[in-house]
Short mmCIF file of C-alpha atoms and ligand atoms in Angstrom, two decimals:
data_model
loop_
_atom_site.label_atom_id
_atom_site.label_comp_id
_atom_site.label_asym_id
_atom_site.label_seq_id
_atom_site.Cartn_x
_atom_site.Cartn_y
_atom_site.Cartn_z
CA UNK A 1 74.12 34.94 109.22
CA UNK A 2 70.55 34.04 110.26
CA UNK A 3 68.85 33.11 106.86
CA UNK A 4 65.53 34.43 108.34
CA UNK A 5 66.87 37.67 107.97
CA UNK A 6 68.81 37.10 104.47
CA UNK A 7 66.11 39.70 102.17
CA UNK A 8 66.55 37.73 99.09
CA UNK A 9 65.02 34.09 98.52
CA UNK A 10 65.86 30.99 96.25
CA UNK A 11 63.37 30.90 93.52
CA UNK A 12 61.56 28.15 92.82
CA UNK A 13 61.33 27.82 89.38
CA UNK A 14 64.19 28.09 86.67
CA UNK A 15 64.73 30.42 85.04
CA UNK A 16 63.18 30.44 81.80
CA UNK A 17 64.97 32.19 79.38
CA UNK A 18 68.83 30.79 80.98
CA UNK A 19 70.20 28.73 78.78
CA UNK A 20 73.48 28.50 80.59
CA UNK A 21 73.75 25.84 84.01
CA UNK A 22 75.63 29.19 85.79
CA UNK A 23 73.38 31.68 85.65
CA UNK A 24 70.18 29.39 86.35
CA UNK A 25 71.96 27.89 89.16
CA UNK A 26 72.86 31.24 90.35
CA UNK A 27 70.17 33.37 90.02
CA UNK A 28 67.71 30.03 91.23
CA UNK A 29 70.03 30.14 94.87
CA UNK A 30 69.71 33.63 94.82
CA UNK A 31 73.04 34.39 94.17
CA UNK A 32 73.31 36.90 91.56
CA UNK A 33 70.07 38.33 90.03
CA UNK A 34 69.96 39.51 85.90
CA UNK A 35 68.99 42.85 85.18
CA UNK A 36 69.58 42.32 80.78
CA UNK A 37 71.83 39.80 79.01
CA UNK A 38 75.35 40.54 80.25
CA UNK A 39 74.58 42.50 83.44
CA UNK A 40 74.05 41.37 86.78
CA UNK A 41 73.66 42.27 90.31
CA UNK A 42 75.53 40.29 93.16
CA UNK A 43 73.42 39.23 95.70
CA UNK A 44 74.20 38.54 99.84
CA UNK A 45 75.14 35.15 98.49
CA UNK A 46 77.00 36.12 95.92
CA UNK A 47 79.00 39.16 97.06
CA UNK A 48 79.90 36.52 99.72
CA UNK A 49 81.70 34.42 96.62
CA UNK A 50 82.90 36.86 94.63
CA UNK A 51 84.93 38.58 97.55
CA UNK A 52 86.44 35.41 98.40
CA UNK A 53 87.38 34.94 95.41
CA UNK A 54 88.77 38.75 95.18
CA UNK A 55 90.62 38.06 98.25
CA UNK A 56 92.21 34.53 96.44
CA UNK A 57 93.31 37.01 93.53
CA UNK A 58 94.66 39.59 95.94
CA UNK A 59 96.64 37.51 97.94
CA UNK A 60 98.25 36.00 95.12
CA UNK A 61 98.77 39.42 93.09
CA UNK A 62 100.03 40.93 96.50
CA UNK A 63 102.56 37.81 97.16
CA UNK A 64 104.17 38.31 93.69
CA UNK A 65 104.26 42.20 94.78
CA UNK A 66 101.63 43.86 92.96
CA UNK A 67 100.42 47.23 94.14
CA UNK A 68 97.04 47.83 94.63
CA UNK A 69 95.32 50.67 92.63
CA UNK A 70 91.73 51.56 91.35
CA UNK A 71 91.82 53.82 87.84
CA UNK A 72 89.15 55.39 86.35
CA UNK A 73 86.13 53.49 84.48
CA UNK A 74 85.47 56.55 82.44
CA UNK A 75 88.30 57.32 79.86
CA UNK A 76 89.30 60.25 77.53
CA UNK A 77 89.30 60.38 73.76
CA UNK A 78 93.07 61.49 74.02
CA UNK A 79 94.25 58.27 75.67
CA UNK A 80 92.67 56.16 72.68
CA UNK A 81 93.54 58.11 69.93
CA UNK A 82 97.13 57.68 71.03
CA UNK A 83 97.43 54.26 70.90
CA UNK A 84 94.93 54.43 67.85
CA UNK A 85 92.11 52.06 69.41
CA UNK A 86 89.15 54.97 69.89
CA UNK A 87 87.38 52.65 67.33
CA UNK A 88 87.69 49.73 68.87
CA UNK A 89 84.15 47.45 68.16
CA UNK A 90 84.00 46.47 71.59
CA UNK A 91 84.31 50.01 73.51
CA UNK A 92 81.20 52.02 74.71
CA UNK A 93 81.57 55.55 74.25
CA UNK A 94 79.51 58.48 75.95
CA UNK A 95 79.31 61.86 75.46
CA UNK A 96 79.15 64.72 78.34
CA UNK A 97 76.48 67.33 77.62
CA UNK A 98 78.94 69.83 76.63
CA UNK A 99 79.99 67.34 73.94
CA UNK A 100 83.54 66.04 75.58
CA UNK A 101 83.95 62.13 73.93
CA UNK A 102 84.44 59.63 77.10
CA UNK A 103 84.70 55.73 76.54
CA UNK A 104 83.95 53.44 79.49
CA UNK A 105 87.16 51.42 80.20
CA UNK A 106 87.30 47.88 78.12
CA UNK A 107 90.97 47.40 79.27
CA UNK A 108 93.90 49.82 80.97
CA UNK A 109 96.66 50.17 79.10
CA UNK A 110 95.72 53.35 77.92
CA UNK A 111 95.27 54.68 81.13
CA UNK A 112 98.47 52.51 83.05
CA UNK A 113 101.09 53.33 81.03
CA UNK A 114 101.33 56.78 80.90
CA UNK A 115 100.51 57.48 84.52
CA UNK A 116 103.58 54.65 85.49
CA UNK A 117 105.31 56.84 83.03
CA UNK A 118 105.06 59.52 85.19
CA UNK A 119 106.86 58.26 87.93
CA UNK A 120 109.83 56.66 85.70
CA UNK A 121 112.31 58.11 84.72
CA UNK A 122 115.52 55.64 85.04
CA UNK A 123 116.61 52.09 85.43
CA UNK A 124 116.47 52.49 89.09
CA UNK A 125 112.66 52.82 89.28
CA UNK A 126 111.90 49.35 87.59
CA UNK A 127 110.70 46.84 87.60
CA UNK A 128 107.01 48.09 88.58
CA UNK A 129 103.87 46.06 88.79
CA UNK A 130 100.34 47.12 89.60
CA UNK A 131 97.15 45.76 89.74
CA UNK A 132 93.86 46.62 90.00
CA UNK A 133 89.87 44.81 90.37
CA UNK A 134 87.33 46.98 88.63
CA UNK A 135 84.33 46.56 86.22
CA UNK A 136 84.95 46.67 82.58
CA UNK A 137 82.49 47.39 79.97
CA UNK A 138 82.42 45.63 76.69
CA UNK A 139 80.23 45.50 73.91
CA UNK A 140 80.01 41.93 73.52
CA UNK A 141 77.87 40.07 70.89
CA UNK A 142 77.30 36.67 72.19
CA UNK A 143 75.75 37.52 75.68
CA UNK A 144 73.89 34.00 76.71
CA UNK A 145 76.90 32.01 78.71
CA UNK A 146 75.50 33.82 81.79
CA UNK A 147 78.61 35.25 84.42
CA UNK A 148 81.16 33.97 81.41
CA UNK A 149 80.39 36.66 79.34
CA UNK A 150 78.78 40.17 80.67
CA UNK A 151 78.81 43.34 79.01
CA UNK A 152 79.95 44.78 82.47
CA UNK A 153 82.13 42.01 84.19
CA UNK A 154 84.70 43.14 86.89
CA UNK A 155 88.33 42.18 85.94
CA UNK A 156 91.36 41.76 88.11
CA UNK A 157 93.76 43.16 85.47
CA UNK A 158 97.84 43.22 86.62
CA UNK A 159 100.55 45.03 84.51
CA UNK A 160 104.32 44.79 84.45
CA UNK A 161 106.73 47.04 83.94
CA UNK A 162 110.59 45.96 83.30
CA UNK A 163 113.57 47.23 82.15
CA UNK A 164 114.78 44.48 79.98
CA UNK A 165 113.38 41.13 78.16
CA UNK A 166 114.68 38.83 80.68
CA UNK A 167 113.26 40.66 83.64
CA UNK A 168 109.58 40.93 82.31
CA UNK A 169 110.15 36.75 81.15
CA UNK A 170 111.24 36.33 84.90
CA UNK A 171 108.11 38.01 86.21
CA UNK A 172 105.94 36.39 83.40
CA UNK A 173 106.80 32.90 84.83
CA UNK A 174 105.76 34.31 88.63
CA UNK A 175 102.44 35.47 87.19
CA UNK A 176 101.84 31.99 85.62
CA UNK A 177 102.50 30.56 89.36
CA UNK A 178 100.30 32.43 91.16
CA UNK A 179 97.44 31.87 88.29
CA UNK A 180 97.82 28.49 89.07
CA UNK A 181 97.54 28.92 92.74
CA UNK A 182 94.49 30.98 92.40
CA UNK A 183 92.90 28.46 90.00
CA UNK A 184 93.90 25.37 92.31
CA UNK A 185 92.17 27.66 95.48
CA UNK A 186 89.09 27.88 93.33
CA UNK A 187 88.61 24.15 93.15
CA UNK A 188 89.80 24.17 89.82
CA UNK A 189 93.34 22.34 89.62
CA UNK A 190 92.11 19.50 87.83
CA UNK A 191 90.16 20.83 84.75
CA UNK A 192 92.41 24.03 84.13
CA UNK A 193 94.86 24.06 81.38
CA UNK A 194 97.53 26.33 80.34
CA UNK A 195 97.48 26.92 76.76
CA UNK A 196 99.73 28.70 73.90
CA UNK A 197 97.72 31.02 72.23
CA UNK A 198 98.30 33.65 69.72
CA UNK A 199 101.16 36.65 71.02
CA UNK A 200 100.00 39.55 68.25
CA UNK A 201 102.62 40.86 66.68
CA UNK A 202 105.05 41.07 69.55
CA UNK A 203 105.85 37.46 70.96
CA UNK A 204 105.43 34.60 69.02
CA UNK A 205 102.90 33.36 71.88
CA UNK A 206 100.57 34.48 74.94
CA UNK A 207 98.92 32.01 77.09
CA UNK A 208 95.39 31.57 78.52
CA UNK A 209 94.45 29.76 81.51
CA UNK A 210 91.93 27.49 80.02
CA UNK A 211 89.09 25.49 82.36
CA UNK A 212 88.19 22.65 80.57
CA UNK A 213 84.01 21.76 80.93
CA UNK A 214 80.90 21.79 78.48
CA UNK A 215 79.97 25.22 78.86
CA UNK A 216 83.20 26.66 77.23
CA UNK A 217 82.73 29.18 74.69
CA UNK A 218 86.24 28.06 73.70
CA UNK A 219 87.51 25.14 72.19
CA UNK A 220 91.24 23.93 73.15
CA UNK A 221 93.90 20.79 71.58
CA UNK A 222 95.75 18.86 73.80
CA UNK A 223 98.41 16.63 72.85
CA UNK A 224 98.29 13.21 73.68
CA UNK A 225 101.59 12.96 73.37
CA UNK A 226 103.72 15.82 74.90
CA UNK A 227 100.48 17.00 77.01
CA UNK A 228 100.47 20.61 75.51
CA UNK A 229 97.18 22.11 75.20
CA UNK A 230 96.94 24.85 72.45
CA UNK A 231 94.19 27.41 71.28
CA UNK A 232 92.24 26.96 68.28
CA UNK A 233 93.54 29.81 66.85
CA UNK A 234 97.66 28.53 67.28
CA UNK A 235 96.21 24.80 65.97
CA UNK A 236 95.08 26.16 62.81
CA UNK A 237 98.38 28.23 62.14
CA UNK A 238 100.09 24.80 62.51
CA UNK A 239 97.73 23.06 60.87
CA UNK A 240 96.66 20.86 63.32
CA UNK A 241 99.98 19.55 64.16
CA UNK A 242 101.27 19.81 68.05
CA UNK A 243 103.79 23.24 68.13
CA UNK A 244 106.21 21.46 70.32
CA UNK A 245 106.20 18.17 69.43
CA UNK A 246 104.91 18.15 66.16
CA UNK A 247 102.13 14.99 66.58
CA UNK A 248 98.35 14.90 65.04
CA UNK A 249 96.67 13.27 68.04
CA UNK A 250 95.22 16.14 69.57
CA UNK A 251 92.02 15.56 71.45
CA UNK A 252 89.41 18.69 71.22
CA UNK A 253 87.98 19.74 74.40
CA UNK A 254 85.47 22.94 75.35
CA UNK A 255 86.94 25.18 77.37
CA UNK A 256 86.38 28.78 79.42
CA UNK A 257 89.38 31.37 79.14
CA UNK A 258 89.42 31.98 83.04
CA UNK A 259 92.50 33.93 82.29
CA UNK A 260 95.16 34.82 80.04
CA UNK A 261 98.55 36.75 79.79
CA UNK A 262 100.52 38.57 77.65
CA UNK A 263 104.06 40.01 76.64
CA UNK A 264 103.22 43.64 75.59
CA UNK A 265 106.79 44.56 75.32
CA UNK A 266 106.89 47.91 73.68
CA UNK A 267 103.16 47.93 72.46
CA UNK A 268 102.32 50.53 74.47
CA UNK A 269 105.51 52.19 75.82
CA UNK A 270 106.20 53.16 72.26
CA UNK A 271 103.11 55.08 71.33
CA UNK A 272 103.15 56.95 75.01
CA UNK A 273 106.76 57.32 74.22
CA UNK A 274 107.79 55.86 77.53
CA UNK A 275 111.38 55.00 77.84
CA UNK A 276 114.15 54.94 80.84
CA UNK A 277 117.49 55.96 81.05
CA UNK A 278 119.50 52.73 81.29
CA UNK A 279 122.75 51.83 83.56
CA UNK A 280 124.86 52.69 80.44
CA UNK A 281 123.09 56.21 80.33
CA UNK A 282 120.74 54.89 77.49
CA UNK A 283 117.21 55.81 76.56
CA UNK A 284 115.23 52.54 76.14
CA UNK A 285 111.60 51.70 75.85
CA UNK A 286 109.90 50.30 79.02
CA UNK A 287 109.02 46.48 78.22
CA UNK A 288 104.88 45.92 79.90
CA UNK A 289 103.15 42.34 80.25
CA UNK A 290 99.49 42.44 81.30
CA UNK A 291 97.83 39.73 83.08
CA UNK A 292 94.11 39.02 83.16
CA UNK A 293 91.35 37.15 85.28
CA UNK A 294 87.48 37.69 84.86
CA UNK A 295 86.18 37.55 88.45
CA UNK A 296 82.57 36.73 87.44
CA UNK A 297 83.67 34.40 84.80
CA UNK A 298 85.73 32.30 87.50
CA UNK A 299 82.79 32.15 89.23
CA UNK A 300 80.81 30.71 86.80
CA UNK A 301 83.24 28.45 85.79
CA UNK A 302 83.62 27.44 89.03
CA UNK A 303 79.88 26.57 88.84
CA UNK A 304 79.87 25.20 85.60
CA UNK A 305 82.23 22.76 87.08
CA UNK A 306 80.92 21.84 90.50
CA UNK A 307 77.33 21.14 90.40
CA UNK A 308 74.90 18.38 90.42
CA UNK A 309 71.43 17.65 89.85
CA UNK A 310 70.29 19.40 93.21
CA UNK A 311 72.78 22.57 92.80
CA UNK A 312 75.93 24.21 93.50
CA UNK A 313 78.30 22.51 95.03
CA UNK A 314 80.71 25.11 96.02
CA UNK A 315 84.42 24.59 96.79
CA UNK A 316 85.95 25.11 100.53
CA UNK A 317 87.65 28.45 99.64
CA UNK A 318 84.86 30.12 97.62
CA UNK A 319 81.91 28.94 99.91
CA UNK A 320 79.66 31.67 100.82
CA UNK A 321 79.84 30.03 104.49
CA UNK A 322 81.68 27.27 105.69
CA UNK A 323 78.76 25.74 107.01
CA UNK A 324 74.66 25.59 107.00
CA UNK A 325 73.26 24.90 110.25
CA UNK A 326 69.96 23.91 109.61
CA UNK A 327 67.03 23.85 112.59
CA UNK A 328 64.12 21.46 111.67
CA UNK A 329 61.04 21.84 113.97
CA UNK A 330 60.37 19.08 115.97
CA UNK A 331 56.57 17.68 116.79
CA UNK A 332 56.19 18.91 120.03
CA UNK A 333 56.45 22.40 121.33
CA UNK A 334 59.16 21.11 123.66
CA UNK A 335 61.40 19.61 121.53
CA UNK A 336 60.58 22.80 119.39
CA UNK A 337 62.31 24.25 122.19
CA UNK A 338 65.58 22.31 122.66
CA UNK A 339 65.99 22.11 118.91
CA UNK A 340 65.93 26.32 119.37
CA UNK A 341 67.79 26.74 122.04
CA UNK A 342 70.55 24.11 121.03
CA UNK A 343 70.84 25.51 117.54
CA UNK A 344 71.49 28.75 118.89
CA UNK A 345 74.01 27.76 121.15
CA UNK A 346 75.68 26.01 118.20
CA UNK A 347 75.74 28.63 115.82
CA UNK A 348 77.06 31.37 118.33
CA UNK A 349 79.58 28.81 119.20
CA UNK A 350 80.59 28.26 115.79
CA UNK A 351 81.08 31.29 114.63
CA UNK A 352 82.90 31.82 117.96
CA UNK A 353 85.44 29.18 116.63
CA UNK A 354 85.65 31.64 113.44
CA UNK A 355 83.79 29.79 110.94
CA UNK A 356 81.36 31.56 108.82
CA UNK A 357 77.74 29.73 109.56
CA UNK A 358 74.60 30.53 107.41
CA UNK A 359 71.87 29.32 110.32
CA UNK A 360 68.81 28.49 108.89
CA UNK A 361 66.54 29.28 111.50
CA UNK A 362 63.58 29.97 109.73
CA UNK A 363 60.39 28.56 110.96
CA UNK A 364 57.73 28.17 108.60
CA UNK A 365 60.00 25.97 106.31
CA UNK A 366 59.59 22.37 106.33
CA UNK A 367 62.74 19.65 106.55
CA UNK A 368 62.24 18.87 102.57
CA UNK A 369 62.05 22.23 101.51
CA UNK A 370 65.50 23.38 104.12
CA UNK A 371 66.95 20.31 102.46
CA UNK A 372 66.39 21.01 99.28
CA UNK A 373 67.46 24.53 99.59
CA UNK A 374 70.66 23.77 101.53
CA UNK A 375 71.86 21.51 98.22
CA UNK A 376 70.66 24.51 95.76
CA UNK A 377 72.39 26.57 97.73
CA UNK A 378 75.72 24.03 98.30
CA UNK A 379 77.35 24.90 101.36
CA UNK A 380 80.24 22.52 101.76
CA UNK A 381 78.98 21.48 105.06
CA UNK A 382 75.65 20.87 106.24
CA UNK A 383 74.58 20.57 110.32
CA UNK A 384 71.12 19.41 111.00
CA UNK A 385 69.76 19.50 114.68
CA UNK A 386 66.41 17.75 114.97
CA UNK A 387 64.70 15.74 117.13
CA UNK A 388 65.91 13.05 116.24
CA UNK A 389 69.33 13.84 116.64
CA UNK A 390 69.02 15.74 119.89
CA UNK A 391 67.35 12.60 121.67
CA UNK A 392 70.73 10.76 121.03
CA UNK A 393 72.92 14.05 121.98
CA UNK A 394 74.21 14.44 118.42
CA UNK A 395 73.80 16.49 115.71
CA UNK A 396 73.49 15.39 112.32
CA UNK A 397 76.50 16.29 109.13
CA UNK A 398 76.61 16.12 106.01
CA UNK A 399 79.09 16.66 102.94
CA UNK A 400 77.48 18.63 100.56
CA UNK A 401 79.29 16.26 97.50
CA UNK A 402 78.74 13.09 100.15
CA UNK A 403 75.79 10.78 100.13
CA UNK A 404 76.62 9.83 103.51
CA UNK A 405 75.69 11.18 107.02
CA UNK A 406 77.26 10.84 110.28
CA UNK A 407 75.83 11.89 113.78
CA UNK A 408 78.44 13.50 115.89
CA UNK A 409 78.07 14.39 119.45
CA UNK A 410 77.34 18.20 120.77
CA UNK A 411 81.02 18.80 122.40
CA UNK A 412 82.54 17.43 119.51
CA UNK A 413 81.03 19.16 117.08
CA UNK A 414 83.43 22.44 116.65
CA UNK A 415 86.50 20.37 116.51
CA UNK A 416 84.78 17.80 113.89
CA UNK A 417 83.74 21.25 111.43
CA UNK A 418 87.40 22.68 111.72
P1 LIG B 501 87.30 36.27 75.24
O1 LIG B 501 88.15 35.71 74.14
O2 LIG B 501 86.60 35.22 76.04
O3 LIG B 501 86.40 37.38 74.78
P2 LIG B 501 89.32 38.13 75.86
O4 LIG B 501 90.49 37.56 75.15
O5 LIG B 501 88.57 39.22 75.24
O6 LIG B 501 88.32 36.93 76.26
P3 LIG B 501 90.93 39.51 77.79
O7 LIG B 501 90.77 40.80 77.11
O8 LIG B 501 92.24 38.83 77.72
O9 LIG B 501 89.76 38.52 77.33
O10 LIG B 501 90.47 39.67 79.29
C1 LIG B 501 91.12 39.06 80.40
C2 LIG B 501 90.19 38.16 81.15
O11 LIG B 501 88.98 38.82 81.47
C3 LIG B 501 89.75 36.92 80.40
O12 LIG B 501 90.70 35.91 80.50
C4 LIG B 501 88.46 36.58 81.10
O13 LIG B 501 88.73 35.88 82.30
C5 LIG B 501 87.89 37.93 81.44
N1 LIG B 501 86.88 38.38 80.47
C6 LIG B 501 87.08 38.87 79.23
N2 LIG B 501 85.93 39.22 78.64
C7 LIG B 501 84.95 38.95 79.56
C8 LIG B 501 83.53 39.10 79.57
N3 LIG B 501 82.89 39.62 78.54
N4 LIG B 501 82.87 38.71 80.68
C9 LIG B 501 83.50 38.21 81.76
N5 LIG B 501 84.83 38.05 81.80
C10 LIG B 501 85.56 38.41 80.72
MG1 LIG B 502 86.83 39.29 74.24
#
């Protein structure tokens, strides 16, 4: 993409009234733009992220053989009232003119269970699990950690269906798996915990997917001596003693919940009065698990934990492009020329070789100010073609989290990139 042509631009000053380094980050880059606390648009720049990151999620929800599937945002009264949740503090409601009660959706189980129901009737149709990425609304108090918390936030939110307790713990541990993977594809291996939290009243413990940095709203334990990290929330029901291994040294770290899952068992089944006829000719309830992970919330946690002083610094997978070709103008008109014409070639060539380029061929920007944008920005690789670099044959890269700069020769250049 030719950034002359990109409509939005990075702003130059912070944001005032962002308190959180996401959102000023991301709305400075031009990213993601607020319209009130808790809502945002996605910008060019920040579509680009968040699909890669949907595509990260679907890949992993469609390797562990979740079906794809977009329910309604808008709910009915009826659904709610079943399950007894129409109160819930969190859930908008809205009423039609005629006076019919909607709520916008918060979460799905309302809505997934009884439309799976539909479609099972015996043992032989299970185990089913289905997935869908969709905004959610929620009425949320604390609205200032930027993409961690919106009032509308899209959701990837997966749900299980399974005969038996020892099928849905089977699929349980796949779900954990490919959390990890998608976690370790964001760039965020390293700092992402997974940690026993509280199960409700139907297993003794769920677990979140916690990413440990400053910014968390959350606060998680980890043992130093077995390694298990636990929620406050667990910690305090064991009074501050480890759950498996029963030591006191814990260390207290903030943390984001980039994720979490659950054991519904027969939460849900049981009010929708959703059961199976068994191999033995049985009627049993259907056991659920439901599996969560805030798209916009990765995303900022992804920023939250790759940034510097200058800006984003985005990891390979989630990069809006894989590289920034940047054009500088050169003193005379003819090098003005070359640099053009070379640039061009380059970025055709490179996106030939299938890599996504953002080609910053904008000329009424000076070398600082492309520079300085390109780190805001943070592009995992940066390709300069000046003057300079052009008089030796070369062009000029650069690591977005390097100090260091090598030149690399024209012909090479594709091979070096990939
Ligand atoms: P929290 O305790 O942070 O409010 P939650 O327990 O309410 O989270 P779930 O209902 O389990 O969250 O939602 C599943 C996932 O959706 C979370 O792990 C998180 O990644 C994301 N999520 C939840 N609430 C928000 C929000 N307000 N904004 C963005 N993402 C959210
Ligand atoms: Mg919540």
């Amino acid at each position: 993409m030719r950034q002359s042509q990109l409509f939005t631009k990075t702003i130059r000053e912070t944001p005032r009234d962002e308190k959180s380094i996401n959102s000023r980050l991301l709305i400075k880059a031009g990213f993601v733009d607020k319209l009130t606390a808790g809502v945002y648009s996605y910008l060019p720049l920040g579509f680009k992220v968040l699909k890669k990151i949907e595509n990260i999620i679907r890949e992993e929800m469609n390797k562990i053989l979740g079906q794809e599937v977009l329910l309604p945002a808008l709910h009915s009264k009826k659904n709610w009232e079943i399950t007894d949740r129409w109160h819930y503090k969190e859930m908008f409601k809205v009423k039609s003119r005629e006076g019919k009660d909607f709520s916008l959706g918060w979460t799905h189980e309302e809505i997934i269970t009884p439309l799976v129901k539909k479609f099972v009737q015996s043992y032989k149709n299970l185990p089913v699990f289905v997935y869908q990425i969709q905004d959610k609304f929620r009425d949320e108090l604390r609205v200032k950690s930027g993409l961690l918390r919106g009032v509308e936030f899209i959701m990837k939110d997966l749900y299980s269906f399974h005969r038996d307790e020892k099928d849905l713990d089977k699929y349980y541990e796949k779900v954990k798996k490919a959390y990890f993977r998608i976690f370790e594809r964001c760039g965020l291996k390293k700092q992402t915990f997974l940690t026993l939290a509280s199960g409700g009243t139907f297993s003794k413990y769920s677990h979140e997917f916690q990413t440990i940095t400053p910014a968390g709203e959350d606060e998680i334990y980890l043992c130093q001596k077995c390694k298990l990290a636990v929620n406050k929330e667990i910690i305090e029901k064991e009074k501050y003693k480890c759950p498996k291994c029963k030591s006191k040294k814990l260390e207290i770290k903030k943390a984001i919940e980039v994720g979490n899952i659950f054991k519904l068992k027969d939460k849900f089944s049981k009010p929708f009065n959703f059961k199976f006829k068994d191999k033995d000719g049985k009627e049993k309830p259907v056991l659920m698990g439901c599996y969560g992970i805030g798209l916009g919330r990765l995303m900022g946690a992804v920023v939250e934990v790759h940034y510097d002083k200058d800006g984003i610094i985005w990891p390979k997978e989630v990069a809006p492009f894989d590289c920034h070709l940047l054009a500088l103008s050169g003193s005379k008109k003819k090098f003005e020329r070359k640099i053009g014409k070379v640039s061009e070639k380059l970025y055709q060539d490179l996106e030939r070789a299938g890599l996504e380029v953002l080609y910053d061929d904008r000329k009424d920007k000076t070398a600082g100010e492309k520079f300085a944008e390109a780190d805001l920005i943070g592009i995992p690789i940066r390709i300069i073609v000046s003057e300079k670099t052009l008089k030796r044959g070369c062009v000029e890269i650069k690591k977005r989290k390097e100090e260091k700069t090598r030149l690399i020769k024209l012909n090479q250049i594709i091979n070096y990139v990939k």
